[in-house]
mmCIF file with all atom_site columns, C-alpha atoms and ligand atoms in Angstrom:
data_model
loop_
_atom_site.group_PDB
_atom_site.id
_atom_site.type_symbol
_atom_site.label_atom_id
_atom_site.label_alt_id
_atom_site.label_comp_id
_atom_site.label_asym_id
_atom_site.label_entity_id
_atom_site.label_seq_id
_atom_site.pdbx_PDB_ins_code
_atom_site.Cartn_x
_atom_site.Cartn_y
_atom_site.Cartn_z
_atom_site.occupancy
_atom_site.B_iso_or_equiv
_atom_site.pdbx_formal_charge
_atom_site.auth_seq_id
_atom_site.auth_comp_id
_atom_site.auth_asym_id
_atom_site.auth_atom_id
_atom_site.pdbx_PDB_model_num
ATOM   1   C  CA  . UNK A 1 1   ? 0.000   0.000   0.000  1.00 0.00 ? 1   UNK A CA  1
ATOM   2   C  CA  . UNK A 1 2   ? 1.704   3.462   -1.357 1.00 0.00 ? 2   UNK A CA  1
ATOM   3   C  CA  . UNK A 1 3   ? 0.422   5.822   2.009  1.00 0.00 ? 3   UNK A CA  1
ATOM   4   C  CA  . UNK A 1 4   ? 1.602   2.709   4.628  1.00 0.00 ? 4   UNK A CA  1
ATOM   5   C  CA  . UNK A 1 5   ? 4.039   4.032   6.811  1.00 0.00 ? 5   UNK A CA  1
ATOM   6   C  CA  . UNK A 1 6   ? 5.239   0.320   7.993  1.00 0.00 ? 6   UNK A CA  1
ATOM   7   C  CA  . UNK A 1 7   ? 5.182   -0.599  3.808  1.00 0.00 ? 7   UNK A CA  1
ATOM   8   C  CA  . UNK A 1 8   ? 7.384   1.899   3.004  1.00 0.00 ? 8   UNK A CA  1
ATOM   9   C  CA  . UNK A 1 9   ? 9.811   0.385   5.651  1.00 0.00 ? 9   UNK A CA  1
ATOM   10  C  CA  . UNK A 1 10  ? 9.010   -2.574  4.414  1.00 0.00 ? 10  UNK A CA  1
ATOM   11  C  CA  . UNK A 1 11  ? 10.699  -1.465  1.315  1.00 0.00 ? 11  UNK A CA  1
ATOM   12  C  CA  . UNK A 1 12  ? 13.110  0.478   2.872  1.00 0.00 ? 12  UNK A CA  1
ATOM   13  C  CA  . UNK A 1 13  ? 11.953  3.956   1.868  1.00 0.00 ? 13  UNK A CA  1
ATOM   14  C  CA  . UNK A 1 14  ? 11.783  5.132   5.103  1.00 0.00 ? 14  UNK A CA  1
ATOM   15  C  CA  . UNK A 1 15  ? 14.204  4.193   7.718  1.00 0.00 ? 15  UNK A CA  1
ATOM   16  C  CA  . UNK A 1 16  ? 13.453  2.123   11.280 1.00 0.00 ? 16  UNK A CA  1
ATOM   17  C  CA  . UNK A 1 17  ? 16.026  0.557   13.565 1.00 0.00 ? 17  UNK A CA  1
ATOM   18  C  CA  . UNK A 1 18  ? 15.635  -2.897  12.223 1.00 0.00 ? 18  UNK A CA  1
ATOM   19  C  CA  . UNK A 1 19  ? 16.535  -5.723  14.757 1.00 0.00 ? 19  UNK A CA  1
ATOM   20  C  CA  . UNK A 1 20  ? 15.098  -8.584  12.711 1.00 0.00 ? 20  UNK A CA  1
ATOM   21  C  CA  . UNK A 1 21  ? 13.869  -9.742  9.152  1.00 0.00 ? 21  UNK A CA  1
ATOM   22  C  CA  . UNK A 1 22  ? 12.835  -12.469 7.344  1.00 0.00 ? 22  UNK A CA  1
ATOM   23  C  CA  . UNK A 1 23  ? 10.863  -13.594 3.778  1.00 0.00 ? 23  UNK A CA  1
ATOM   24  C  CA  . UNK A 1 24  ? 7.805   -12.187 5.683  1.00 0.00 ? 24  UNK A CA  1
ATOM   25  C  CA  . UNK A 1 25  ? 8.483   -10.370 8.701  1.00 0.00 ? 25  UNK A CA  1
ATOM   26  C  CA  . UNK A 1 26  ? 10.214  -7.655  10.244 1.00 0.00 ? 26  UNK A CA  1
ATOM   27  C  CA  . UNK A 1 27  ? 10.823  -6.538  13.770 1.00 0.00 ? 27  UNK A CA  1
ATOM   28  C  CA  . UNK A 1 28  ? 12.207  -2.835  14.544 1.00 0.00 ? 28  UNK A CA  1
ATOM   29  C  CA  . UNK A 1 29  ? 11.836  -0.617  17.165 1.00 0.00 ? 29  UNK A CA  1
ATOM   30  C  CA  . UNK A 1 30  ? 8.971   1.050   18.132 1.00 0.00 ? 30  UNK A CA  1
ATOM   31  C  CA  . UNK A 1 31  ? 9.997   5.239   17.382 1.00 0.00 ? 31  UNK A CA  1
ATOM   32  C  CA  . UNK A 1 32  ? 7.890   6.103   19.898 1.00 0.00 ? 32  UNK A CA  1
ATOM   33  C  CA  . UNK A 1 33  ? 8.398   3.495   22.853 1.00 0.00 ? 33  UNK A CA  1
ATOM   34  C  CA  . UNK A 1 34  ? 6.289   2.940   26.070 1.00 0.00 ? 34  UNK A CA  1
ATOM   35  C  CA  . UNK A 1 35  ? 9.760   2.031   27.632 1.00 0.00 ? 35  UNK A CA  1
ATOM   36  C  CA  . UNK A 1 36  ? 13.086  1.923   25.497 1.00 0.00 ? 36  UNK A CA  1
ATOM   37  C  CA  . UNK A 1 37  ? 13.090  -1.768  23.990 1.00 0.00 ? 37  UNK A CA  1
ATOM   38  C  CA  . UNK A 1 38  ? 9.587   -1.687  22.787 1.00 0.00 ? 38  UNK A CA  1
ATOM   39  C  CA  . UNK A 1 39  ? 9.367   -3.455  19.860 1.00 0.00 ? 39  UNK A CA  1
ATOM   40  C  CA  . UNK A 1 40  ? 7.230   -4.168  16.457 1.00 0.00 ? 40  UNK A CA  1
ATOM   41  C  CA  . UNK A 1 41  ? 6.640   -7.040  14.585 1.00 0.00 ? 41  UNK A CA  1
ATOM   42  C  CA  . UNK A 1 42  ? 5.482   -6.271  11.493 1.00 0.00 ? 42  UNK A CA  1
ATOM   43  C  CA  . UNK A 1 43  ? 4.021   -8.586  8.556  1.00 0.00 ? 43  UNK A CA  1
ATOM   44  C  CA  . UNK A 1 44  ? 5.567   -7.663  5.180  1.00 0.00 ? 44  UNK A CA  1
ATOM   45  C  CA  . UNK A 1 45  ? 2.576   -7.966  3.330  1.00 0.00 ? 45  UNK A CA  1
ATOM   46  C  CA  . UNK A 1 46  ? -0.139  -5.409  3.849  1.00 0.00 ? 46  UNK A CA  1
ATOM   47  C  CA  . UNK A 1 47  ? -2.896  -6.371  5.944  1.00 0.00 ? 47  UNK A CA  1
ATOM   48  C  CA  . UNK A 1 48  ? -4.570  -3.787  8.248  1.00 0.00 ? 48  UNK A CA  1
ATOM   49  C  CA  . UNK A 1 49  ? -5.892  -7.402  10.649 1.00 0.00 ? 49  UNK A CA  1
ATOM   50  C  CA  . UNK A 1 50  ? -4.453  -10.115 12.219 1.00 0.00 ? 50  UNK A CA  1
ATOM   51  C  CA  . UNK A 1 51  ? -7.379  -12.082 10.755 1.00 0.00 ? 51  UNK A CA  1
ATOM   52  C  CA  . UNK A 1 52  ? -6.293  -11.059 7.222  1.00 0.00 ? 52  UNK A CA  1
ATOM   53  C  CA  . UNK A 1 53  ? -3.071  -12.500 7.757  1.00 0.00 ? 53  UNK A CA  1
ATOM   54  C  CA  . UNK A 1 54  ? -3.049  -16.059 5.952  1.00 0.00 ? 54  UNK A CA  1
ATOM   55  C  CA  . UNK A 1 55  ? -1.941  -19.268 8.361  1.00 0.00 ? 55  UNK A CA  1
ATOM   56  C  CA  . UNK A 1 56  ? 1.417   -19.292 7.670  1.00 0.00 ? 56  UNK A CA  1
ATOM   57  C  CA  . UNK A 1 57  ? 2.342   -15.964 7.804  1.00 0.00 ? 57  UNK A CA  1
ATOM   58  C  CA  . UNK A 1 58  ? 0.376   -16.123 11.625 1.00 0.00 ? 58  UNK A CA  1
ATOM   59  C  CA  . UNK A 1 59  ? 2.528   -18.998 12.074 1.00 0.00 ? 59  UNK A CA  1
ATOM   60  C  CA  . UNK A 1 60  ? 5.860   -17.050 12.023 1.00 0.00 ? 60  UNK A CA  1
ATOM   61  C  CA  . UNK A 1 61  ? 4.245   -14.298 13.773 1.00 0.00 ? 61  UNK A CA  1
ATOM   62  C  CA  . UNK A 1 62  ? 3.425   -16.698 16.884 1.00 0.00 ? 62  UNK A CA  1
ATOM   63  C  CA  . UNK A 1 63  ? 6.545   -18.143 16.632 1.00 0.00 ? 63  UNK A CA  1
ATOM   64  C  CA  . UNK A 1 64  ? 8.294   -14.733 16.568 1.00 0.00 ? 64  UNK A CA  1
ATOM   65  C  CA  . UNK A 1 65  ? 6.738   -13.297 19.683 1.00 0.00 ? 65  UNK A CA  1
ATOM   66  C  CA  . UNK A 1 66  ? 8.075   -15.883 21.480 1.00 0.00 ? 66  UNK A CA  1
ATOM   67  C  CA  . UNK A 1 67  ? 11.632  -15.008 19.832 1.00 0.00 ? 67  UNK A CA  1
ATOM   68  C  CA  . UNK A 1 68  ? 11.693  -11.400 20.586 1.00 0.00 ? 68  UNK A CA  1
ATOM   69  C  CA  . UNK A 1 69  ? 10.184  -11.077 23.909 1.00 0.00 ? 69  UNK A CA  1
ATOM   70  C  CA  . UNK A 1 70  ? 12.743  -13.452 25.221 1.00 0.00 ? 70  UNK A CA  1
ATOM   71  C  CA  . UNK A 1 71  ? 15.655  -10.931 23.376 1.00 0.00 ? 71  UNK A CA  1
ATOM   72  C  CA  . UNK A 1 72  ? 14.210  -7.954  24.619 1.00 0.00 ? 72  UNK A CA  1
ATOM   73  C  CA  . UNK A 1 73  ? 13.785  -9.403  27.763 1.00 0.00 ? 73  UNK A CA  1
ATOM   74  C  CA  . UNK A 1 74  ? 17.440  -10.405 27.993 1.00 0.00 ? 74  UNK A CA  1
ATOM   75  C  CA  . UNK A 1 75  ? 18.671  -7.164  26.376 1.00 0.00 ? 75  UNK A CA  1
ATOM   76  C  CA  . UNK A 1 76  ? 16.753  -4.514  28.779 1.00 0.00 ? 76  UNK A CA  1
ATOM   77  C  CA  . UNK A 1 77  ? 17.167  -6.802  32.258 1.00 0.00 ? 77  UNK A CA  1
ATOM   78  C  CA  . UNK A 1 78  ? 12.601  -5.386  32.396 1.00 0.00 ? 78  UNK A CA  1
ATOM   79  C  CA  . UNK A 1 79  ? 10.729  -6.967  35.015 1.00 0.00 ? 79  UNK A CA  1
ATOM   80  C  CA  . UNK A 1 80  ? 7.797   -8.249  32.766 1.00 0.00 ? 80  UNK A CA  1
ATOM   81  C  CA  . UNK A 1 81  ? 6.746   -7.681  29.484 1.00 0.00 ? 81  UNK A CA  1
ATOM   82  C  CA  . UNK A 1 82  ? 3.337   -6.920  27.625 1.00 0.00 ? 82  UNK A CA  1
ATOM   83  C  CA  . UNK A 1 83  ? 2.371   -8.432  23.851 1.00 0.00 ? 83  UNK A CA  1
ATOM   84  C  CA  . UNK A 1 84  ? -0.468  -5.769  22.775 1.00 0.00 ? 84  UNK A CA  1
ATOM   85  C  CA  . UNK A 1 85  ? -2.329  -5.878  19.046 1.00 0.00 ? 85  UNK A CA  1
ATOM   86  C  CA  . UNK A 1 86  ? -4.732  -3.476  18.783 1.00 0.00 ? 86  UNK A CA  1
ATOM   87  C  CA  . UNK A 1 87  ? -6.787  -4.217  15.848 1.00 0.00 ? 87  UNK A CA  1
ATOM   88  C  CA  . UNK A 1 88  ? -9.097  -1.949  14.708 1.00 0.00 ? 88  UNK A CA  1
ATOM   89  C  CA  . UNK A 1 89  ? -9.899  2.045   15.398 1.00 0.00 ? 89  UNK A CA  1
ATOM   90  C  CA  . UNK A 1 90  ? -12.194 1.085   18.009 1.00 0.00 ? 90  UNK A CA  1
ATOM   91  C  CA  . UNK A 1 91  ? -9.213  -0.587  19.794 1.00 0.00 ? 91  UNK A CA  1
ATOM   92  C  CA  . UNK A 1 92  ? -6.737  1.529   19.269 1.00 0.00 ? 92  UNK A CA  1
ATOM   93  C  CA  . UNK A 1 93  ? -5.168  1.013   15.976 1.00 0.00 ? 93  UNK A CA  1
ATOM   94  C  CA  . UNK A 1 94  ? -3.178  4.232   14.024 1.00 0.00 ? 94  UNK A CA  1
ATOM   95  C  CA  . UNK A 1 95  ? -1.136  2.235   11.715 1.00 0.00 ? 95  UNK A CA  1
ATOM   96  C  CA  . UNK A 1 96  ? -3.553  0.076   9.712  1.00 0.00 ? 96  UNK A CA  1
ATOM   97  C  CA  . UNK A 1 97  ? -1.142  -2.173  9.334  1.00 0.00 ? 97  UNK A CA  1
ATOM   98  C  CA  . UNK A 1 98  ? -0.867  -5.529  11.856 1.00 0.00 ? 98  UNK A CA  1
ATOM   99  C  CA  . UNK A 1 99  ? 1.696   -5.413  14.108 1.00 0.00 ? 99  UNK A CA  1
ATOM   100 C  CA  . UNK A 1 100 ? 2.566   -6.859  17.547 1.00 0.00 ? 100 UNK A CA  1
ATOM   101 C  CA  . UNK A 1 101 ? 4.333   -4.782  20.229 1.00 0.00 ? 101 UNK A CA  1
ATOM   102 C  CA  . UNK A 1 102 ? 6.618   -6.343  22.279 1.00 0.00 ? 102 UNK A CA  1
ATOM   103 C  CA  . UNK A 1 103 ? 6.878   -3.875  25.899 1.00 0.00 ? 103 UNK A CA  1
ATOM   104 C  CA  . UNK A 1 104 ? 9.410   -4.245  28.043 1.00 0.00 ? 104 UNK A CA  1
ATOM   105 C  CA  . UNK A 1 105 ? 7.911   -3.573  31.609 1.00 0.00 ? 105 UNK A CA  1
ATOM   106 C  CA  . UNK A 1 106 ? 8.967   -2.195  35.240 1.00 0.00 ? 106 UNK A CA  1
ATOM   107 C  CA  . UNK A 1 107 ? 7.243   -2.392  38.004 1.00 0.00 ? 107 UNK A CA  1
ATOM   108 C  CA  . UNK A 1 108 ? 8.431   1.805   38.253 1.00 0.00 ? 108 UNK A CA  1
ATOM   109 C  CA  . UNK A 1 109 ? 6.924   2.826   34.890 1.00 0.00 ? 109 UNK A CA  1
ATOM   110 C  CA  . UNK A 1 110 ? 3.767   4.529   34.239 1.00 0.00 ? 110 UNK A CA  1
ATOM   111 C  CA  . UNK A 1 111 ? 1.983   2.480   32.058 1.00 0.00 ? 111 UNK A CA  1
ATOM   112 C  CA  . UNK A 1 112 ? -1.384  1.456   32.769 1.00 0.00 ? 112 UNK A CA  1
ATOM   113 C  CA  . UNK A 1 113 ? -3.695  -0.913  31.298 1.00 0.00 ? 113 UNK A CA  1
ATOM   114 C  CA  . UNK A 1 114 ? -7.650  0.226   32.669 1.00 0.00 ? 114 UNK A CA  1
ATOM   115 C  CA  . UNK A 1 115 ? -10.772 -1.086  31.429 1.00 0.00 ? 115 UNK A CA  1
ATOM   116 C  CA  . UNK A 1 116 ? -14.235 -0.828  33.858 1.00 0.00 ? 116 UNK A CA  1
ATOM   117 C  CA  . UNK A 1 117 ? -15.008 -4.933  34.412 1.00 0.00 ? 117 UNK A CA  1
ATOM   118 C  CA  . UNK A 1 118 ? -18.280 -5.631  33.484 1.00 0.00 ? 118 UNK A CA  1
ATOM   119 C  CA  . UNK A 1 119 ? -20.849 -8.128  34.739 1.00 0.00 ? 119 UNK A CA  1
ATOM   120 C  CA  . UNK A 1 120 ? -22.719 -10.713 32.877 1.00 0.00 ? 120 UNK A CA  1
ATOM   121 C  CA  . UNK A 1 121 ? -26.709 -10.896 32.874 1.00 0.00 ? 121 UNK A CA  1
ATOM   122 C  CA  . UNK A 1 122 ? -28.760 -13.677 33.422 1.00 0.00 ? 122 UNK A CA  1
ATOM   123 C  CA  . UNK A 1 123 ? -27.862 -16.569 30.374 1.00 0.00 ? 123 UNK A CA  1
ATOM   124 C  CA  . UNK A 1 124 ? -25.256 -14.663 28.730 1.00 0.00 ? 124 UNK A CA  1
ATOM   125 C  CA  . UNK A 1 125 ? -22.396 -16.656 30.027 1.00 0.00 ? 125 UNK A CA  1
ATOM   126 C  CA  . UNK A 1 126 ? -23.317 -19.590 28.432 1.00 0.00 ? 126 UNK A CA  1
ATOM   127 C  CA  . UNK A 1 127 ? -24.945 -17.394 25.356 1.00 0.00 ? 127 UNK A CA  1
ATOM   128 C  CA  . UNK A 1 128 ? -21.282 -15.483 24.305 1.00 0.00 ? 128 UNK A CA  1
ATOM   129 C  CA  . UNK A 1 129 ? -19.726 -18.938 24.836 1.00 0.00 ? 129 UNK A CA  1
ATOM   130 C  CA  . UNK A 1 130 ? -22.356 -21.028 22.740 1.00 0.00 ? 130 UNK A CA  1
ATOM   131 C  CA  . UNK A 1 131 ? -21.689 -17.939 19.941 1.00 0.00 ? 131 UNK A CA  1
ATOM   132 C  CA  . UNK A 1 132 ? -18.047 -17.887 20.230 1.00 0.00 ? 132 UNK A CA  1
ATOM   133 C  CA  . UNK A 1 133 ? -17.621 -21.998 20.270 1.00 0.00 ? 133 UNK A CA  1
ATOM   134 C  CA  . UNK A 1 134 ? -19.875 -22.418 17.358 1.00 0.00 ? 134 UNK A CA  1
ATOM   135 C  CA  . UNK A 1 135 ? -17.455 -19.784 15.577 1.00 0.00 ? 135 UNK A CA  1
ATOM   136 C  CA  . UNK A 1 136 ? -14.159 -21.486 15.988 1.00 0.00 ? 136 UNK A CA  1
ATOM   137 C  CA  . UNK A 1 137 ? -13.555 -23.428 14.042 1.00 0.00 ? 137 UNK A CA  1
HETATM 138 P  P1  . 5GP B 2 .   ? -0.792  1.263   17.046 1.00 0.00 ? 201 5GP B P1  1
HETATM 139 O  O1  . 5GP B 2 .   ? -1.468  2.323   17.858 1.00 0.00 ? 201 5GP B O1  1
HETATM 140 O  O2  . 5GP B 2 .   ? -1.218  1.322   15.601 1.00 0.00 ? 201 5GP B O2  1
HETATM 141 O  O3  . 5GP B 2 .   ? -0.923  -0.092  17.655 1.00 0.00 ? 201 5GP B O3  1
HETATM 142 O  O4  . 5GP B 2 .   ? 0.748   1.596   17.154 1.00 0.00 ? 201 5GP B O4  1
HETATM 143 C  C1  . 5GP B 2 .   ? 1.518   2.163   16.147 1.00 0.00 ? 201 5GP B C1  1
HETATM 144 C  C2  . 5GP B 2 .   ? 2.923   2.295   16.683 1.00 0.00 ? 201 5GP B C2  1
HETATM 145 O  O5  . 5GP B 2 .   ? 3.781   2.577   15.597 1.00 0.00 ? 201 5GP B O5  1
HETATM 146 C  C3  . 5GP B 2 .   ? 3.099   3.444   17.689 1.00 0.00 ? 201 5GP B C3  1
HETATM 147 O  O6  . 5GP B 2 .   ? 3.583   2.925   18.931 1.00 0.00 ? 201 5GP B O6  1
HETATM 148 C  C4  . 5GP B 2 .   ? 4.100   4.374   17.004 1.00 0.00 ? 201 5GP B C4  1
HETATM 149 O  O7  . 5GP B 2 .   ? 5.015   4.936   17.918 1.00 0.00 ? 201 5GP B O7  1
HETATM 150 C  C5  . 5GP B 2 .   ? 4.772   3.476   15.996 1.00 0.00 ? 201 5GP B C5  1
HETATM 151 N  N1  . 5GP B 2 .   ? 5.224   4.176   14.793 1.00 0.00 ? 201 5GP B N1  1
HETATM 152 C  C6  . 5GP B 2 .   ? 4.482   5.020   14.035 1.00 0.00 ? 201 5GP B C6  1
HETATM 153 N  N2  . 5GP B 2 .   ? 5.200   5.471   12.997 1.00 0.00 ? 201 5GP B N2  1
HETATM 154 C  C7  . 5GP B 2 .   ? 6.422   4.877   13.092 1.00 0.00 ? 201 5GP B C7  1
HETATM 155 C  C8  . 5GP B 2 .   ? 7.614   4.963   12.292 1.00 0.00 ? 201 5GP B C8  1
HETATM 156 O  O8  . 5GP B 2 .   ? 7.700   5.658   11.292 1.00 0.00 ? 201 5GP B O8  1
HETATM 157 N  N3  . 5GP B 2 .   ? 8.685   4.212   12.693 1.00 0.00 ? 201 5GP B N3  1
HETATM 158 C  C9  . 5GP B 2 .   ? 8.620   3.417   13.813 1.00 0.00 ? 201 5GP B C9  1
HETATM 159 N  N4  . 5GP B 2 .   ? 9.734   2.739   14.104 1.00 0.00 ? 201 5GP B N4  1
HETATM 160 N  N5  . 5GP B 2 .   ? 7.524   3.328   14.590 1.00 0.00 ? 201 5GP B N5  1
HETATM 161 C  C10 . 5GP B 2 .   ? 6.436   4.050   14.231 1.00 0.00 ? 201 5GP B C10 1
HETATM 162 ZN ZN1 . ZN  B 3 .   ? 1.086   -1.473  4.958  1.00 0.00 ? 202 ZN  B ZN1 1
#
């Protein structure tokens, strides 16, 4: 896609600090981290979801989280670490291209995950998990 930010690093027209790349993927640091280390896996191809991605591209990207947490774990000495894909507006997304940050974590930083927890009715337990489990497949 010609106005992709990540696409254009995919072809190298734009620069990123590049820590990783394959046939498929890429991993480079995030310019804008939530602590220094944060990283981005990024699918070559353009595809704005993880659900557009085809099996075995989703494949390597499973396989790669696994890969660079542990680096950036070993390479930042963080306390934790947080795997975040926001897919969609609604969630979050500005580059509508799928990618996975990898955050290093502290138990001193100021990042925050809050969401309000909210309650089931009567039936709908068993209702969202009768819709989801017909659904995956
Ligand atoms: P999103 O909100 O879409 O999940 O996150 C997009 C991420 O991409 C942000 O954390 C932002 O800092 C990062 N980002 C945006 N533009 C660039 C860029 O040109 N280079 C790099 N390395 N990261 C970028
Ligand atoms: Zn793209």
């Amino acid at each position: 896609m010609t106005d992709c930010i990540f696409c254009k690093i995919a072809k190298d027209e734009i620069p990123a600090s590049k820590l990783y790349e394959s046939r498929n993927f890429m991993v480079f640091l995030d310019i804008s981290p939530a602590n220094k280390g944060h990283a981005l896996i990024v699918p070559k191809m353009h595809a704005q979801s993880l659900t557009d991605l085809p099996e075995h591209v989703a494949q390597e990207f499973g396989e790669l989280q696994l890969r660079v947490s542990k680096a950036v774990m070993q390479s930042t000495n963080a306390e934790g670490f947080n795997l975040l894909l926001n897919d969609g507006r609604a969630a979050g997304q500005e580059v509508m291209h799928a990618h996975m940050h990898i955050m290093p974590r502290f138990s001193t930083d100021d990042f925050h995950f809050k969401w309000t927890h909210k309650k089931y009715g009567e039936g709908e337990v068993q209702e969202y998990s009768e819709r989801i489990k017909t659904n995956l497949t």
